Coordinates of C-alpha atoms and ligand atoms in Angstrom, one line a residue:
X97 CA -17.8 99.5 -16.3
X98 CA -15.2 100.9 -13.6
X99 CA -14.3 99.1 -11.3
X100 CA -14.7 99.0 -7.7
X101 CA -12.7 98.6 -4.5
X102 CA -16.0 96.4 -3.2
X103 CA -15.9 94.3 -6.7
X104 CA -11.8 93.2 -6.2
X105 CA -12.9 92.8 -2.1
X106 CA -15.6 90.3 -3.8
X107 CA -13.6 88.8 -6.7
X108 CA -13.2 85.3 -7.3
X109 CA -9.6 85.4 -7.0
X110 CA -9.1 87.0 -3.6
X111 CA -12.7 85.1 -2.0
X112 CA -10.1 81.7 -2.6
X113 CA -9.1 80.1 0.7
X114 CA -6.1 80.9 -0.9
X115 CA -5.4 83.0 -2.9
X116 CA -3.0 79.5 -4.6
X117 CA 0.3 79.2 -6.7
X118 CA 1.3 78.7 -9.9
X119 CA 3.2 75.7 -10.1
X120 CA 3.2 73.8 -13.9
X121 CA 0.2 75.0 -15.0
X122 CA -2.1 74.1 -12.0
X123 CA -3.1 77.0 -9.3
X124 CA -2.2 74.6 -5.7
X125 CA -1.8 75.8 -2.5
X126 CA 1.5 74.9 -0.6
X127 CA 2.6 71.6 0.2
X128 CA 3.1 72.5 4.2
X129 CA -0.3 73.6 3.3
X130 CA 1.0 77.0 5.3
X131 CA -1.0 80.2 4.2
X132 CA -0.1 84.2 4.9
X133 CA -2.0 87.3 5.5
X134 CA -1.6 91.1 2.7
X135 CA -2.6 93.7 4.2
X136 CA -4.0 96.9 2.3
X137 CA -1.3 99.6 4.4
X138 CA -3.8 102.0 4.4
X139 CA -6.1 100.4 6.8
X140 CA -4.4 97.2 7.8
X141 CA -7.6 95.4 7.1
X142 CA -6.8 92.1 5.3
X143 CA -7.4 91.8 2.2
X144 CA -6.4 88.0 1.0
X145 CA -4.6 84.9 2.4
X146 CA -2.1 83.0 0.3
X147 CA -0.6 79.7 -0.3
X148 CA 3.1 80.4 1.6
X149 CA 5.0 78.2 -0.5
X150 CA 8.1 77.1 1.0
X151 CA 11.4 74.7 0.4
X152 CA 9.1 71.6 -1.7
X153 CA 7.5 74.6 -3.5
X154 CA 10.1 75.5 -5.2
X155 CA 11.5 72.5 -5.5
X156 CA 8.0 71.2 -7.8
X157 CA 8.1 74.5 -9.0
X158 CA 12.2 73.9 -10.7
X159 CA 11.9 71.2 -11.8
X160 CA 8.1 71.4 -13.4
X161 CA 10.7 74.9 -15.2
X162 CA 13.1 71.8 -16.3
X163 CA 10.7 70.7 -17.8
X164 CA 9.5 72.7 -20.2
X165 CA 12.4 74.4 -20.3
X166 CA 14.8 71.1 -21.5
X167 CA 11.7 68.3 -22.8
X168 CA 9.1 71.2 -23.8
X169 CA 6.3 73.2 -24.2
X170 CA 8.8 76.3 -25.3
X171 CA 11.2 75.2 -27.0
X172 CA 9.4 73.6 -29.5
X173 CA 7.7 77.1 -30.1
X174 CA 9.2 78.9 -32.9
X175 CA 10.3 82.7 -32.3
X176 CA 7.3 83.7 -34.0
X177 CA 4.5 81.7 -31.7
X178 CA 6.8 82.3 -28.6
X179 CA 6.3 85.9 -29.7
X180 CA 2.2 85.9 -30.4
X181 CA 2.4 84.8 -26.4
X182 CA 4.1 87.7 -25.3
X183 CA 2.3 90.5 -26.5
X184 CA -0.7 88.6 -26.4
X185 CA 0.2 89.3 -22.6
X186 CA 0.5 93.0 -22.7
X187 CA -2.9 93.1 -24.5
X188 CA -4.4 91.4 -21.6
X189 CA -2.6 92.9 -19.7
X190 CA -4.6 95.7 -20.7
X191 CA -8.3 94.9 -21.0
X192 CA -7.8 93.9 -17.5
X193 CA -5.7 97.1 -16.3
X194 CA -8.9 98.6 -13.8
X195 CA -8.6 96.0 -12.1
X196 CA -5.3 95.3 -12.0
X197 CA -4.5 99.0 -10.9
X198 CA -7.0 99.0 -8.3
X199 CA -5.4 95.5 -6.7
X200 CA -1.8 97.2 -6.8
X201 CA -3.3 100.3 -5.4
X202 CA -4.6 98.0 -2.7
X203 CA -1.8 95.6 -2.0
X204 CA 0.5 98.2 -1.5
X205 CA -0.7 101.3 -1.0
X206 CA 0.2 103.1 -4.2
X207 CA -2.1 106.1 -5.7
X208 CA -3.8 104.7 -8.3
X209 CA -4.0 107.2 -10.5
X210 CA -0.2 105.9 -11.1
X211 CA -1.2 102.2 -10.3
X212 CA -3.4 103.2 -13.6
X213 CA -1.9 105.8 -16.0
X214 CA 2.0 103.9 -15.1
X215 CA 2.5 100.8 -13.0
X216 CA 0.3 98.9 -15.4
X217 CA 0.5 100.5 -19.1
X218 CA 4.1 100.3 -18.0
X219 CA 4.6 96.7 -17.0
X220 CA 2.2 95.9 -20.6
X221 CA 4.6 97.7 -22.6
X222 CA 7.4 96.2 -21.0
X223 CA 5.6 93.1 -22.6
X224 CA 4.8 93.9 -26.4
X225 CA 8.8 95.8 -26.0
X226 CA 10.2 92.0 -26.0
X227 CA 7.4 90.4 -27.7
X228 CA 9.7 92.7 -30.6
X229 CA 13.0 91.1 -29.6
X230 CA 12.4 86.9 -29.1
X231 CA 12.4 87.6 -33.5
X232 CA 16.2 89.1 -33.2
X233 CA 18.2 87.3 -31.2
X234 CA 21.1 86.9 -33.9
X235 CA 24.2 85.1 -33.9
X236 CA 27.0 87.0 -35.3
X237 CA 29.6 85.0 -38.4
X238 CA 33.0 85.5 -37.9
X239 CA 35.8 86.0 -39.8
X240 CA 38.4 83.7 -38.4
X241 CA 41.8 83.0 -39.3
X242 CA 41.7 79.8 -39.8
X243 CA 41.9 78.0 -43.1
X244 CA 38.6 76.5 -43.6
X245 CA 36.4 77.2 -41.0
X246 CA 33.1 78.6 -41.6
X247 CA 32.6 80.0 -37.0
X248 CA 29.6 81.3 -36.3
X249 CA 27.7 82.2 -32.8
X250 CA 24.7 81.0 -31.3
X251 CA 22.6 83.6 -28.7
X252 CA 21.4 80.8 -26.3
X253 CA 18.5 80.8 -23.3
X254 CA 20.7 80.1 -19.5
X255 CA 17.6 77.3 -18.8
X256 CA 15.8 78.0 -15.5
X257 CA 15.9 81.3 -14.0
X258 CA 14.6 82.3 -10.5
X259 CA 13.4 85.9 -10.3
X260 CA 13.0 87.3 -6.7
X261 CA 10.9 91.1 -6.7
X262 CA 10.0 93.6 -3.8
X263 CA 7.1 95.4 -2.7
X264 CA 6.9 98.8 -4.3
X265 CA 5.9 97.9 -8.2
X266 CA 4.9 95.0 -7.7
X267 CA 3.6 94.5 -10.8
X268 CA 5.7 95.8 -12.7
X269 CA 8.6 94.4 -11.0
X270 CA 7.3 91.1 -12.7
X271 CA 6.8 92.5 -15.9
X272 CA 10.7 93.3 -16.2
X273 CA 11.6 90.4 -14.9
X274 CA 9.4 88.0 -16.6
X275 CA 9.5 89.7 -20.1
X276 CA 12.5 89.6 -21.8
X277 CA 13.3 85.5 -19.5
X278 CA 10.6 84.9 -21.8
X279 CA 11.8 86.6 -24.7
X280 CA 15.4 85.0 -24.8
X281 CA 13.3 81.7 -24.3
X282 CA 14.8 80.8 -20.3
X283 CA 11.7 78.7 -18.2
X284 CA 11.1 81.1 -14.7
X285 CA 10.4 80.1 -11.0
X286 CA 10.0 83.8 -9.7
X287 CA 9.1 84.6 -5.6
X288 CA 7.1 88.4 -5.4
X289 CA 7.3 90.0 -2.2
X290 CA 5.2 88.5 1.0
X291 CA 4.0 91.9 1.2
X292 CA 2.1 92.6 -2.2
X293 CA 1.9 88.9 -3.6
X294 CA -1.9 89.6 -5.3
X295 CA -0.8 91.0 -8.6
X296 CA 2.2 88.6 -9.7
X297 CA -0.6 85.9 -9.0
X298 CA -3.2 87.3 -11.3
X299 CA -1.0 87.6 -13.7
X300 CA -0.2 84.1 -13.3
X301 CA -4.0 84.0 -14.6
X302 CA -3.7 85.5 -16.8
X303 CA -0.5 84.2 -18.4
X304 CA -2.4 80.7 -18.4
X305 CA -5.2 82.4 -20.0
X306 CA -2.8 83.7 -22.8
X307 CA -1.9 80.0 -23.6
X308 CA 1.3 79.6 -21.8
X309 CA 2.3 76.0 -21.7
X310 CA 2.8 74.4 -18.6
X311 CA 5.3 74.8 -16.3
X312 CA 6.9 78.2 -18.9
X313 CA 6.3 81.0 -16.0
X314 CA 5.6 78.9 -11.6
X315 CA 4.6 81.8 -9.4
X316 CA 5.7 80.4 -5.6
X317 CA 4.3 82.9 -3.5
X318 CA 6.2 83.3 0.4
X319 CA 9.4 84.5 2.5
X320 CA 12.3 85.8 2.0
X321 CA 14.0 83.6 4.3
X322 CA 12.4 80.8 3.2
X323 CA 10.8 80.6 -0.6
X324 CA 13.2 83.2 -1.5
X325 CA 16.5 82.1 0.4
X326 CA 15.8 78.1 -1.1
X327 CA 15.0 79.2 -4.7
X328 CA 18.5 81.3 -4.5
X329 CA 20.5 78.2 -3.5
X330 CA 19.0 75.9 -5.9
X331 CA 21.3 73.4 -7.7
X332 CA 19.3 73.5 -10.9
X333 CA 18.4 76.6 -11.1
X334 CA 20.7 78.6 -13.9
X335 CA 20.7 81.9 -12.5
X336 CA 18.6 84.7 -10.1
X337 CA 17.8 87.5 -11.2
X338 CA 17.1 90.0 -7.9
X339 CA 15.4 93.5 -7.0
X340 CA 16.3 94.1 -3.7
X341 CA 18.1 95.5 -0.6
X342 CA 22.0 95.5 -0.8
X343 CA 22.4 93.6 1.9
X344 CA 19.6 90.5 0.7
X345 CA 21.6 91.0 -2.6
X346 CA 24.7 90.0 -1.0
X347 CA 23.4 86.9 0.3
X348 CA 21.5 86.0 -2.9
X349 CA 25.5 86.2 -4.4
X350 CA 26.2 83.8 -1.8
X351 CA 23.6 82.0 -2.0
X352 CA 24.9 82.2 -5.5
X353 CA 28.9 80.2 -5.4
X354 CA 27.4 76.4 -4.7
X355 CA 26.4 75.8 -8.1
X356 CA 28.1 79.2 -9.5
X357 CA 24.8 80.2 -11.0
X358 CA 24.7 83.3 -13.8
X359 CA 23.2 87.0 -10.3
X360 CA 21.6 90.4 -12.0
X361 CA 21.3 91.7 -8.5
X362 CA 19.3 96.1 -9.0
X363 CA 19.2 96.8 -5.5
X364 CA 19.1 100.1 -3.1
X365 CA 20.5 104.1 -4.0
X366 CA 20.5 107.3 -2.6
X367 CA 20.5 109.0 -5.8
X368 CA 21.4 113.2 -5.9
X369 CA 19.1 115.4 -7.6
X370 CA 21.4 118.6 -8.9
X371 CA 19.5 122.2 -8.7
X372 CA 22.0 124.9 -10.4
X373 CA 20.8 128.0 -10.9
X374 CA 20.3 128.4 -14.2
X375 CA 17.6 125.8 -14.1
X376 CA 13.9 126.3 -14.7
X377 CA 12.8 126.5 -10.8
X378 CA 9.1 125.6 -11.9
X379 CA 10.4 123.1 -13.6
X380 CA 13.3 121.7 -11.1
X381 CA 10.9 122.2 -7.7
X382 CA 8.2 119.6 -9.8
X383 CA 10.6 117.6 -10.4
X384 CA 12.4 117.6 -6.9
X385 CA 9.1 116.1 -5.3
X386 CA 8.4 113.5 -8.4
X387 CA 12.1 112.4 -7.6
X388 CA 11.2 111.7 -3.8
X389 CA 7.8 111.4 -3.4
X390 CA 6.9 109.5 -6.0
X391 CA 5.7 106.1 -4.9
X392 CA 6.5 106.9 -1.2
X393 CA 9.6 108.0 -1.6
X394 CA 9.5 103.6 -2.0
X395 CA 12.0 103.7 -5.1
X396 CA 15.4 102.5 -6.1
X397 CA 16.6 105.5 -7.9
X398 CA 14.3 108.1 -5.1
X399 CA 16.3 111.3 -5.8
X400 CA 16.5 111.7 -1.8
X401 CA 20.0 114.3 -1.4
X402 CA 18.7 117.3 -2.2
X403 CA 21.9 119.6 -3.9
X404 CA 20.8 122.9 -4.5
X405 CA 22.8 126.2 -5.4
X406 CA 24.1 128.6 -2.5
X407 CA 22.6 131.4 -4.7
X408 CA 19.1 128.8 -4.6
X409 CA 19.0 127.4 -2.0
X410 CA 16.4 129.1 0.4
X411 CA 14.0 129.4 -2.8
X412 CA 13.7 125.8 -3.1
X413 CA 13.6 124.9 -0.1
X414 CA 11.0 127.3 0.8
X415 CA 8.5 126.2 -2.5
X416 CA 9.7 122.5 -2.0
X417 CA 8.6 122.9 1.5
X418 CA 5.9 124.7 0.3
X419 CA 4.5 122.0 -2.2
X420 CA 5.4 119.0 -0.2
X421 CA 3.1 120.1 3.1
X422 CA -0.1 120.9 0.0
X423 CA 0.1 116.6 -0.3
X424 CA -3.0 115.3 -0.6
X425 CA -2.6 112.1 1.5
X426 CA -4.7 109.3 1.8
X427 CA -5.6 105.9 0.9
X428 CA -4.6 104.9 -2.4
X429 CA -7.6 104.0 -4.1
X430 CA -8.9 107.3 -3.3
X431 CA -8.3 109.1 -7.1
X432 CA -7.2 113.0 -5.2
X433 CA -4.6 110.9 -3.2
X434 CA -0.7 111.7 -4.2
X435 CA 0.7 110.2 -1.4
X436 CA 0.0 107.5 -0.1
X437 CA 0.9 105.1 3.1
X438 CA 4.2 103.0 3.6
X439 CA 4.5 99.5 2.6
X440 CA 4.0 97.8 6.3
X441 CA 4.6 98.9 9.7
X442 CA 7.8 97.9 9.9
X443 CA 8.7 100.0 7.2
X444 CA 6.8 102.6 9.2
X445 CA 9.2 101.8 11.8
X446 CA 11.6 102.3 9.9
X447 CA 11.7 105.7 8.9
X448 CA 10.3 107.3 11.9
X449 CA 13.9 105.6 12.2
X450 CA 15.7 107.7 10.4
X451 CA 13.8 111.1 11.0
X452 CA 14.7 110.6 14.4
X453 CA 17.9 109.8 13.9
X454 CA 18.3 113.1 11.7
X455 CA 16.6 115.2 14.0
X456 CA 19.4 114.1 16.7
X457 CA 21.7 114.3 14.6
X458 CA 21.2 118.4 14.3
X459 CA 19.3 118.3 10.8
X460 CA 15.7 120.0 10.7
X461 CA 13.1 118.8 9.5
X462 CA 12.2 122.6 7.1
X463 CA 8.4 120.1 6.7
X464 CA 6.4 116.4 7.9
X465 CA 8.6 114.5 10.3
X466 CA 5.1 113.7 11.9
X467 CA 2.6 110.8 10.5
X468 CA -0.8 113.1 10.5
X469 CA -4.1 112.6 12.7
X470 CA -4.1 109.1 13.1
X471 CA -8.1 109.2 12.9
X472 CA -8.6 110.0 9.2
X473 CA -6.1 108.2 8.4
X474 CA -4.8 105.0 10.9
X475 CA -2.6 103.5 8.4
X476 CA 0.8 103.3 8.1
X477 CA 1.4 106.9 6.8
X478 CA 3.7 109.2 7.3
X479 CA 4.0 113.0 6.3
X480 CA 6.4 114.2 2.3
X481 CA 9.6 115.3 4.9
X482 CA 12.0 118.1 3.6
X483 CA 15.7 118.6 6.2
X484 CA 17.5 121.4 6.2
X485 CA 20.9 121.9 7.7
X486 CA 22.0 118.9 6.7
X487 CA 25.4 117.2 6.5
X488 CA 27.1 115.0 3.6
X489 CA 28.5 112.3 7.1
X490 CA 25.1 112.6 8.7
X491 CA 23.2 109.2 8.5
X492 CA 19.7 110.7 6.4
X493 CA 23.0 112.1 4.0
X494 CA 24.1 108.3 3.4
X495 CA 21.5 105.8 3.8
X496 CA 18.5 105.1 1.5
X497 CA 16.1 105.5 4.2
X498 CA 13.3 104.0 1.4
X499 CA 10.6 107.5 2.5
X500 CA 9.6 110.1 0.9
X501 CA 12.4 111.8 2.9
X502 CA 14.9 114.0 1.7
X503 CA 18.3 116.0 2.5
X504 CA 18.5 119.8 0.9
X505 CA 22.3 120.0 1.0
X506 CA 24.1 123.4 -0.6
X507 CA 27.2 123.4 -2.5
X508 CA 28.7 126.5 -5.0
X509 CA 30.9 124.3 -7.8
X510 CA 30.7 122.5 -10.1
X511 CA 33.2 120.4 -9.3
X512 CA 32.8 120.5 -5.7
X513 CA 28.3 118.7 -6.3
X514 CA 30.3 116.2 -8.2
X515 CA 32.0 115.3 -5.5
X516 CA 30.4 115.3 -3.3
X517 CA 27.5 113.2 -4.7
X518 CA 30.0 110.6 -5.9
X519 CA 30.7 109.9 -2.0
X520 CA 27.7 106.8 -1.4
X521 CA 28.4 103.5 -2.0
X522 CA 25.8 103.4 -3.8
X523 CA 25.5 104.7 -7.6
X524 CA 21.5 103.7 -9.4
X525 CA 20.4 107.9 -10.5
X526 CA 21.4 110.6 -10.1
X527 CA 19.4 114.4 -12.0
X528 CA 20.6 117.7 -12.8
X529 CA 18.6 120.3 -13.4
X530 CA 20.3 123.2 -15.6
X531 CA 19.3 124.7 -18.9
X532 CA 22.6 125.3 -20.1
X533 CA 23.7 122.2 -22.4
X534 CA 27.7 122.2 -21.8
X535 CA 27.1 121.6 -18.3
X536 CA 24.2 119.4 -18.0
X537 CA 26.3 117.1 -20.0
X538 CA 29.7 118.3 -18.1
X539 CA 28.1 117.0 -15.0
X540 CA 25.9 113.5 -16.4
X541 CA 29.4 112.4 -17.8
X542 CA 31.1 113.7 -13.9
X543 CA 28.3 111.2 -11.8
X544 CA 29.3 108.0 -11.2
X545 CA 25.1 106.0 -11.9
X546 CA 23.6 104.4 -14.2
X547 CA 21.1 106.4 -14.9
X548 CA 21.2 110.4 -15.5
X549 CA 17.9 112.3 -16.1
X550 CA 18.7 115.7 -16.8
X551 CA 15.9 118.5 -16.6
X552 CA 13.5 115.5 -15.6
X553 CA 13.2 112.9 -13.5
X554 CA 11.7 109.1 -12.7
X555 CA 11.6 108.0 -16.4
X556 CA 11.6 104.8 -17.1
X557 CA 10.8 103.3 -20.6
X558 CA 11.2 99.5 -21.1
X559 CA 13.7 100.2 -24.2
X560 CA 16.1 102.3 -21.8
X561 CA 18.5 100.5 -20.0
X562 CA 18.7 100.4 -16.1
X563 CA 21.1 99.7 -13.1
X564 CA 23.6 100.4 -10.9
X565 CA 27.2 101.5 -10.4
X566 CA 29.1 100.3 -7.6
X567 CA 26.8 99.1 -4.6
X568 CA 24.1 99.7 -6.4
X569 CA 23.9 96.1 -8.9
X570 CA 25.0 94.2 -11.3
X571 CA 24.0 94.2 -14.8
X572 CA 20.7 95.6 -16.8
X573 CA 17.2 95.6 -17.5
X574 CA 15.2 97.1 -19.9
X575 CA 16.8 97.9 -22.9
X576 CA 18.9 95.6 -25.3
X577 CA 20.8 95.7 -22.6
X578 CA 19.4 93.1 -20.6
X579 CA 19.5 90.0 -23.1
X580 CA 23.2 89.5 -22.1
X581 CA 21.7 88.7 -18.8
X582 CA 19.3 86.5 -19.9
X583 CA 21.3 85.1 -23.0
X584 CA 24.5 82.3 -23.6
X585 CA 26.8 83.1 -26.7
X586 CA 27.4 79.6 -28.0
X587 CA 30.7 79.6 -30.9
X588 CA 30.3 76.6 -33.2
X589 CA 33.4 76.0 -35.6
X590 CA 32.6 74.5 -38.8
X591 CA 35.6 72.9 -41.0
X592 CA 34.3 72.8 -44.3
X593 CA 37.8 71.6 -45.2
Ligands
NAP811 P1 14.4 93.1 0.8 O1 14.8 92.4 2.0 O2 15.6 92.9 0.0 O3 13.6 92.0 0.1 C1 13.9 91.9 -1.3 C2 12.2 90.6 -1.8 O4 13.7 89.9 -1.8 C3 11.4 89.9 -1.6 O5 10.8 89.0 -2.4 C4 12.3 89.2 0.2 O6 11.0 88.1 -0.3 C5 13.2 88.7 -0.8 N1 14.1 88.1 0.4 C6 14.6 88.4 1.5 N2 15.9 87.7 2.4 C7 16.0 87.2 1.1 C8 17.0 86.0 1.5 N3 17.6 86.4 2.2 N4 17.4 85.6 0.2 C9 16.5 85.1 -1.4 N5 15.6 86.7 -0.9 C10 14.8 87.1 0.2 O7 13.6 94.4 1.1 P2 13.0 94.6 1.5 O8 12.9 93.8 3.3 O9 11.9 94.0 1.3 O10 12.9 96.0 1.9 C11 14.1 96.3 2.7 C12 15.0 97.7 2.1 O11 15.1 97.1 0.8 C13 14.0 99.1 2.1 O12 13.6 99.4 3.3 C14 15.1 99.7 1.0 O13 15.8 99.5 1.2 C15 15.5 98.8 -0.7 N6 14.8 98.1 -1.1 C16 14.7 98.1 -2.3 C17 14.3 98.7 -3.6 C18 14.7 98.1 -4.7 O14 14.2 98.4 -5.5 N7 15.6 98.6 -5.5 C19 12.9 97.5 -3.4 C20 12.8 97.2 -2.1 C21 13.2 97.6 -0.9 P3 10.0 89.0 0.9 O15 9.3 90.1 0.9 O16 8.9 87.7 1.5 O17 11.1 88.9 2.8
MG812 MG1 -0.9 94.0 0.1

């Protein structure tokens, strides 16, 4: 039977006061007794009251994770047993997919059609992909030139991992972080974003139901500058995996200095999306829409700088603007919705500020640039916006807006466009639209970005690495590339003399 909004709102999970945190296999309130509220951004209504983790809760969670790592439960299981638990968790996510999708859509505002077809299945798939790796974390035997030595390597877990995630893909980000960390044998303290704690906590219930030993996964909701900062600086945490803004990423790195914990960072972007005149036009325009309007543009890889060849510029801008203005804006939980609200009043203010700044710098919105009618859409909505008459130096062409706002920029030559595309402090992703195979590879080779999509955009798979060049981050997530980020290598020398 399909799950409805009222089922979610009246569920035992949401009607707890407060929704509790998971520490050492127990659901507990915060040590301080503090709570915070999480909202539905399409209306501003309170969805739930959540326990607010602070320093003491993070301390308790780290101790639980340390104990589970050193003595316990997790390292004593065989790789096959650990793999099966990850697989079981994937099954449970699928069994509860309708509920998780609606919960995600309500807490974050994202259209249910995408939560149900992308966020939840991809989260399940992530656990399944990494369930397969648990039994395959092999070392090497090394043909050293020292006589009579047998030398081999072991791939060992790091220990206790702190994971701090953002609000744009709450369950998927939890899966991207937890699955590889657990597959490699680490234990975890996860801090979801304050705006969207619900699906991570519901995932915690499924983790308990799957039968993970106590303390292997601890989930502590709370604020960045308290719970997050404590976790980032904690002397008994061996690694921090962070996704969020470049600004906070730098703070995470500074906080790691105390015990030189390992750090991986998945940060912001201002990704170029380049349309050549020989592209399949229909495909390219649909792709440019998806690149910037998917998830209301609140995507780290958003194709927010749209470079279009001069010969097709007017046509592309006109068709893109028409398609943008036809998007169905509405509450995420409405199945017809294509563009939901932004996450919060702060994010709405931020996006509106950039739109005003764009106007004042001389750029012109061809479509959008306003809030839709307040009576019909009282939440934190903003129209999909396409800016024309933009120069590379304008603030809106340089800074990450993190909303449904794209700047269109004409270009003439390959060399010119790749040079301009690369002139950014970021280097997360890029898109190239052309039917010329040679050009596609030439341009993708020239782009300084961790991911390049050719004739597609915003496609992800658990097996395909993802991460940034330049100030878009350190390290890679997904694929076997991420295993290096959650293991360390031990070299063992045996004297066979
Ligand atoms: P953010 O501040 O970087 O938040 C990301 C995570 O870090 C959240 O869990 C946050 O907790 C936590 N955090 C904040 N300050 C911290 C600190 N000093 N120490 C440890 N953890 C800390 O991002 P945001 O404020 O949600 O969004 C701001 C901008 O970041 C966006 O407009 C966008 O440009 C960018 N962003 C990028 C991504 C991405 O995927 N690359 C995702 C989200 C946002 P709280 O949520 O509780 O504060
Ligand atoms: Mg919320």
